[in-house]
Short mmCIF file of C-alpha atoms in Angstrom, two decimals:
data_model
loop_
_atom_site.label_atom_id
_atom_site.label_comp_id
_atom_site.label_asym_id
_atom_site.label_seq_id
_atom_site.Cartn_x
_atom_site.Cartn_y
_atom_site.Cartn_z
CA UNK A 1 -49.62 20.67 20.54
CA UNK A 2 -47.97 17.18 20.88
CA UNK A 3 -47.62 14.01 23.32
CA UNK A 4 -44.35 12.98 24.06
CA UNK A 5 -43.69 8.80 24.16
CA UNK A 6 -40.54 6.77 24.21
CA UNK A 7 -40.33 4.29 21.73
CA UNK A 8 -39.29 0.44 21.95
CA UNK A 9 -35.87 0.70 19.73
CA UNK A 10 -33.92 -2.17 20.21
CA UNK A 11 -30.41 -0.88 19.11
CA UNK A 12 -26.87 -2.69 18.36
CA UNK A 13 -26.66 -6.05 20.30
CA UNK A 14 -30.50 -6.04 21.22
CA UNK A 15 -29.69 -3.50 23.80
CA UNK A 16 -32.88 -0.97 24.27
CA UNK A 17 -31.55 3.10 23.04
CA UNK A 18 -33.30 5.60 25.29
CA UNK A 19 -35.23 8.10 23.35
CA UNK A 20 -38.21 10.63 22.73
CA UNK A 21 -40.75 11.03 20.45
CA UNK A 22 -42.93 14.04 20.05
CA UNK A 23 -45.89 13.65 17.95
CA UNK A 24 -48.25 16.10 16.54
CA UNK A 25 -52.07 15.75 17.89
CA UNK A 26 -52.96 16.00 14.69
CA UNK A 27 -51.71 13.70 11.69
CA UNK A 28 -48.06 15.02 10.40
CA UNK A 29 -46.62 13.73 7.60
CA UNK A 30 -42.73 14.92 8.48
CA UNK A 31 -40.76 12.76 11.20
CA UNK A 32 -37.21 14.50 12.18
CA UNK A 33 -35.00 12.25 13.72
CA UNK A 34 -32.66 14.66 16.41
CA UNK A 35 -29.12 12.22 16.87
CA UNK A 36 -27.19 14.07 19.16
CA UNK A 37 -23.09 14.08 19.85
CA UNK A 38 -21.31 12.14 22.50
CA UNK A 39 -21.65 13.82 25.49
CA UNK A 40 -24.05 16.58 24.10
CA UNK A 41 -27.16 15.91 24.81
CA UNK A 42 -30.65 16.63 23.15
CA UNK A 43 -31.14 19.23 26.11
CA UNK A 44 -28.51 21.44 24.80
CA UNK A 45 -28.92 24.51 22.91
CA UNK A 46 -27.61 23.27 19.52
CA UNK A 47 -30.64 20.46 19.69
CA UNK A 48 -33.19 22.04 22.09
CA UNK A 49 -33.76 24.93 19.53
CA UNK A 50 -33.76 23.14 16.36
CA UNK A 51 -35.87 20.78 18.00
CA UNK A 52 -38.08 23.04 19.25
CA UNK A 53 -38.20 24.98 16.11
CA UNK A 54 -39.23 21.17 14.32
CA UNK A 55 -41.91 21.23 16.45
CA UNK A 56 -43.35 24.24 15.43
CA UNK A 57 -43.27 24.10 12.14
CA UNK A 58 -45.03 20.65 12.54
CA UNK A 59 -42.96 17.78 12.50
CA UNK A 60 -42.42 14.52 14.53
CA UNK A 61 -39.50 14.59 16.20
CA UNK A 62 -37.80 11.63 17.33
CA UNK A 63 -34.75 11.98 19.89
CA UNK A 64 -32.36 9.41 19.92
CA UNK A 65 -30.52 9.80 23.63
CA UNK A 66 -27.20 7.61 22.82
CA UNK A 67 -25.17 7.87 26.20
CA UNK A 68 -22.66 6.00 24.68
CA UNK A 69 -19.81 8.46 27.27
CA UNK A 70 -21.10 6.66 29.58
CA UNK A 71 -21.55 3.12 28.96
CA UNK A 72 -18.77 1.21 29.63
CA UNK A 73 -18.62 -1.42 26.94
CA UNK A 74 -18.99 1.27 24.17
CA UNK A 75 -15.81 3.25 26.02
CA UNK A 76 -13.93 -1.11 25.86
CA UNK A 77 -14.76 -1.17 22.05
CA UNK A 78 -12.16 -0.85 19.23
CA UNK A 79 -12.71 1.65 17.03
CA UNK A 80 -14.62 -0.45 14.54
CA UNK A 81 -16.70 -1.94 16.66
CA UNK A 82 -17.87 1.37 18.13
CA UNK A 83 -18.59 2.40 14.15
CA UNK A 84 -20.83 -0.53 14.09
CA UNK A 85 -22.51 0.28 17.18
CA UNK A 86 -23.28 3.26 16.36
CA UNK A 87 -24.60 2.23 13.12
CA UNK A 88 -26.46 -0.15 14.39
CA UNK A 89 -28.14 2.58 17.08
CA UNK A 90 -28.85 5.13 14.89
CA UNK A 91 -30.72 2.62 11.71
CA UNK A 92 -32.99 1.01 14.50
CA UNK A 93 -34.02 4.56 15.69
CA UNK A 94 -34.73 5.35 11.59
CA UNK A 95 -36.92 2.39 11.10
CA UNK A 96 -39.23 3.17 14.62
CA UNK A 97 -39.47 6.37 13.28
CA UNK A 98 -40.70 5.54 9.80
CA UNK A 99 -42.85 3.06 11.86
CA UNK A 100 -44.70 5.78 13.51
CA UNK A 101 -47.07 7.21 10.42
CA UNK A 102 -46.66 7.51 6.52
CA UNK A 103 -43.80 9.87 6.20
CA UNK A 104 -43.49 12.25 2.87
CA UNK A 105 -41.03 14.21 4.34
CA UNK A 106 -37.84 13.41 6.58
CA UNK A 107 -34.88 16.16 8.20
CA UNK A 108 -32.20 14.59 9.71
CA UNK A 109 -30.13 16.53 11.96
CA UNK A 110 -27.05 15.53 13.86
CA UNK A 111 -24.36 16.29 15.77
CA UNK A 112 -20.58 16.38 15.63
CA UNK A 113 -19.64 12.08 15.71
CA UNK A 114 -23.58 12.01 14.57
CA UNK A 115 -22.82 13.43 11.26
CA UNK A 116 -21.10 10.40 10.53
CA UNK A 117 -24.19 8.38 12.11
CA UNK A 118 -26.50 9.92 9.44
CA UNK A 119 -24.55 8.94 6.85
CA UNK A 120 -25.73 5.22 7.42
CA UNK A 121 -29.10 6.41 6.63
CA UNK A 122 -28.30 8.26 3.63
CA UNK A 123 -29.03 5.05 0.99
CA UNK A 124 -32.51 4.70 2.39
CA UNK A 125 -32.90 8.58 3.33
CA UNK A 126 -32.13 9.35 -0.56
CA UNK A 127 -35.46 7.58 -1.51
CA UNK A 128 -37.21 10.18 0.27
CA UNK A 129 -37.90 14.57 0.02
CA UNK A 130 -34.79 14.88 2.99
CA UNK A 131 -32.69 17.26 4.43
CA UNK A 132 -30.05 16.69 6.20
CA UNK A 133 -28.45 19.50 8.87
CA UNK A 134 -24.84 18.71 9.92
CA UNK A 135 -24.39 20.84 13.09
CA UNK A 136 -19.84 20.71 13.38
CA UNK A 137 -19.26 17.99 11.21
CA UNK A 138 -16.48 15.98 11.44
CA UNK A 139 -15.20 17.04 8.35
CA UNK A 140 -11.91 15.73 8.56
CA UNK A 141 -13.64 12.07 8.61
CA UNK A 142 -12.79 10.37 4.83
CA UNK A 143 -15.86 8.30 5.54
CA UNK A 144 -18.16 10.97 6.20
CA UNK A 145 -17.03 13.27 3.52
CA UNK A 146 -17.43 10.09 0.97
CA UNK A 147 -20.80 9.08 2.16
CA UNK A 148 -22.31 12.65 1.74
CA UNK A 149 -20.62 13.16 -1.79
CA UNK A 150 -22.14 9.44 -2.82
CA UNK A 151 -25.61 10.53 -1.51
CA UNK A 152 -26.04 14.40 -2.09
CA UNK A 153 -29.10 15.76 -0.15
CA UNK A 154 -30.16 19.40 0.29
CA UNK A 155 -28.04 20.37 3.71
CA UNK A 156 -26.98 22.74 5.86
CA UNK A 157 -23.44 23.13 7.49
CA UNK A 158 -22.93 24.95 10.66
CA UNK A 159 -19.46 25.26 12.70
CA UNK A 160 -16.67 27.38 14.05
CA UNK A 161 -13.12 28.29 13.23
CA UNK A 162 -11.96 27.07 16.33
CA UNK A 163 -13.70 23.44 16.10
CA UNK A 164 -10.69 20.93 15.80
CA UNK A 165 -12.75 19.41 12.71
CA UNK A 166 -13.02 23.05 10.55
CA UNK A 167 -11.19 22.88 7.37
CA UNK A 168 -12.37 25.30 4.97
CA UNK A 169 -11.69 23.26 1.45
CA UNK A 170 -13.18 20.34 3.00
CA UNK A 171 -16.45 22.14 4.02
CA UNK A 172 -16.82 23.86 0.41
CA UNK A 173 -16.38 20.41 -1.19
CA UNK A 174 -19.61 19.04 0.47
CA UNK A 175 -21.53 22.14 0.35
CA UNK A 176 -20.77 22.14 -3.56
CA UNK A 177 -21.61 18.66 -3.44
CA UNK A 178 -24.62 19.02 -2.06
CA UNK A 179 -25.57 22.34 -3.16
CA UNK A 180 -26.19 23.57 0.19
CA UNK A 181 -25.99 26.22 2.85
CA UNK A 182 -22.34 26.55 4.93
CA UNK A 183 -22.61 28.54 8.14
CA UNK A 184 -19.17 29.69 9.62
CA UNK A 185 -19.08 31.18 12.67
CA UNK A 186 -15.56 32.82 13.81
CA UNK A 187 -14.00 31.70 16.82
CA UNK A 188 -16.32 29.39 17.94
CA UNK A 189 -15.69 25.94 19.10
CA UNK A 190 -17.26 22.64 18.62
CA UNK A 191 -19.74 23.67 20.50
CA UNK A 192 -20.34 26.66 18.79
CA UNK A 193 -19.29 28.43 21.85
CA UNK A 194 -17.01 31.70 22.09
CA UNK A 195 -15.15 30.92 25.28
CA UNK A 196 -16.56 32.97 28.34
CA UNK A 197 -18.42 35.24 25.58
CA UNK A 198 -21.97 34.45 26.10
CA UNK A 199 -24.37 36.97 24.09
CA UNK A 200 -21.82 36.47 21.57
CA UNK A 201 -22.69 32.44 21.77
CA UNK A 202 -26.13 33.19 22.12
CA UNK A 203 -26.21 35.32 19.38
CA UNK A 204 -24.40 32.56 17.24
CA UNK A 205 -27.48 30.37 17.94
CA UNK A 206 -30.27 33.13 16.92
CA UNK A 207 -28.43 32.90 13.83
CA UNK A 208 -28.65 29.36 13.80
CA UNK A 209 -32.37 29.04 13.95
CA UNK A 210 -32.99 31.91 11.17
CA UNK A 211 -31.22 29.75 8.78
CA UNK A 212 -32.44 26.75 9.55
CA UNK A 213 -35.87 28.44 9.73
CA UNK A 214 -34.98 29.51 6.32
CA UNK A 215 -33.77 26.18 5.32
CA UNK A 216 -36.70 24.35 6.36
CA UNK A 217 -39.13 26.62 4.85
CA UNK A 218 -39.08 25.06 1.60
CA UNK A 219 -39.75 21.31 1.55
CA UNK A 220 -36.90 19.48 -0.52
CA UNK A 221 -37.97 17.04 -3.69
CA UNK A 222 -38.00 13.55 -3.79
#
């Protein structure tokens, strides 16, 4: 069982980031922090299962609820101030998760422009036994693809042929780098969705969670 809170974060410009945490009743010793994509939510299949899953295998799980889509001086920023928003979002929500207990063990998981996100914890994140899941990573992103080759952490890749960010060399080049798991799922989008094909979508996602079941099962090193 767990309680669910929201946590004071105070995120880029002082301005307070709506979020969840879900903590064990008893004492847990794993935090997951769930960053989700713009305009995907945490409610969403590809973060309501993982999460979900998280929580059963005994975790903390902090959910970091963005809504950048729909705040209006986010949608007015340049593109460089938006990086550093986002930045700026995503380390506050770190640091009130580490707050929360004494931490041994720490998954990140993130989303599509979120994947980039983690990266900014990756310095601090390689200090500790993390794993990182990159649900459709921008892979096309120079940044991204630097960060995670700098900072190699036991991960797992999921996307679609049809996501406008797939690119097969690039994908092989981080899971090399990182000596992790790519999952490649044909035809779906960056959603991981198959069009009006819904058990085949749905069946895309039980494959999901058996690999990151899988994945999870055995705690990385520090």
């Amino acid at each position: 069982m767990h309680t669910i809170v929201s946590l004071e974060i105070a995120g880029y410009n002082g301005r307070s980031l709506a979020n969840r945490f879900f903590r064990q009743d008893g004492t847990a010793d794993w935090l997951a922090l769930v960053l989700p994509g713009m305009g995907y939510t945490a409610a969403m299949p590809l973060l309501f299962y993982p999460t979900n899953l998280l929580l059963d295998l005994g975790a903390d799980v902090l959910l970091v609820n963005y809504d950048l889509d729909r705040e209006p001086a986010y949608q007015r920023a340049t593109s460089q101030e938006r990086r550093r928003w986002l930045a700026a979002d995503t380390t506050a929500a770190y640091a009130a998760g580490q707050a929360q207990s004494v931490y041994r063990r720490l998954t990140l998981v993130g989303k599509s422009i979120c994947t980039l996100a983690m990266t900014d914890l990756l310095p601090q994140a390689s200090a500790q036994c993390t794993q990182c899941v990159s649900l459709t990573p921008l892979l096309t992103n120079t940044e991204l693809r630097a960060a995670i080759i700098q900072h190699p952490l036991p991960s797992l890749f999921a996307i679609g042929t049809a996501d406008p960010f797939y690119d097969p060399a690039l994908l092989d080049e981080l899971r090399r780098a990182t000596g992790g798991e790519a999952l490649v799922f044909e035809g779906a989008d960056h959603g991981l969705m198959l069009g009006g094909d819904v058990e085949g979508a749905i069946a895309i996602m039980g494959r999901l969670i058996a690999a990151l079941r899988r994945f999870l099962a055995t705690p990385p090193r520090a």
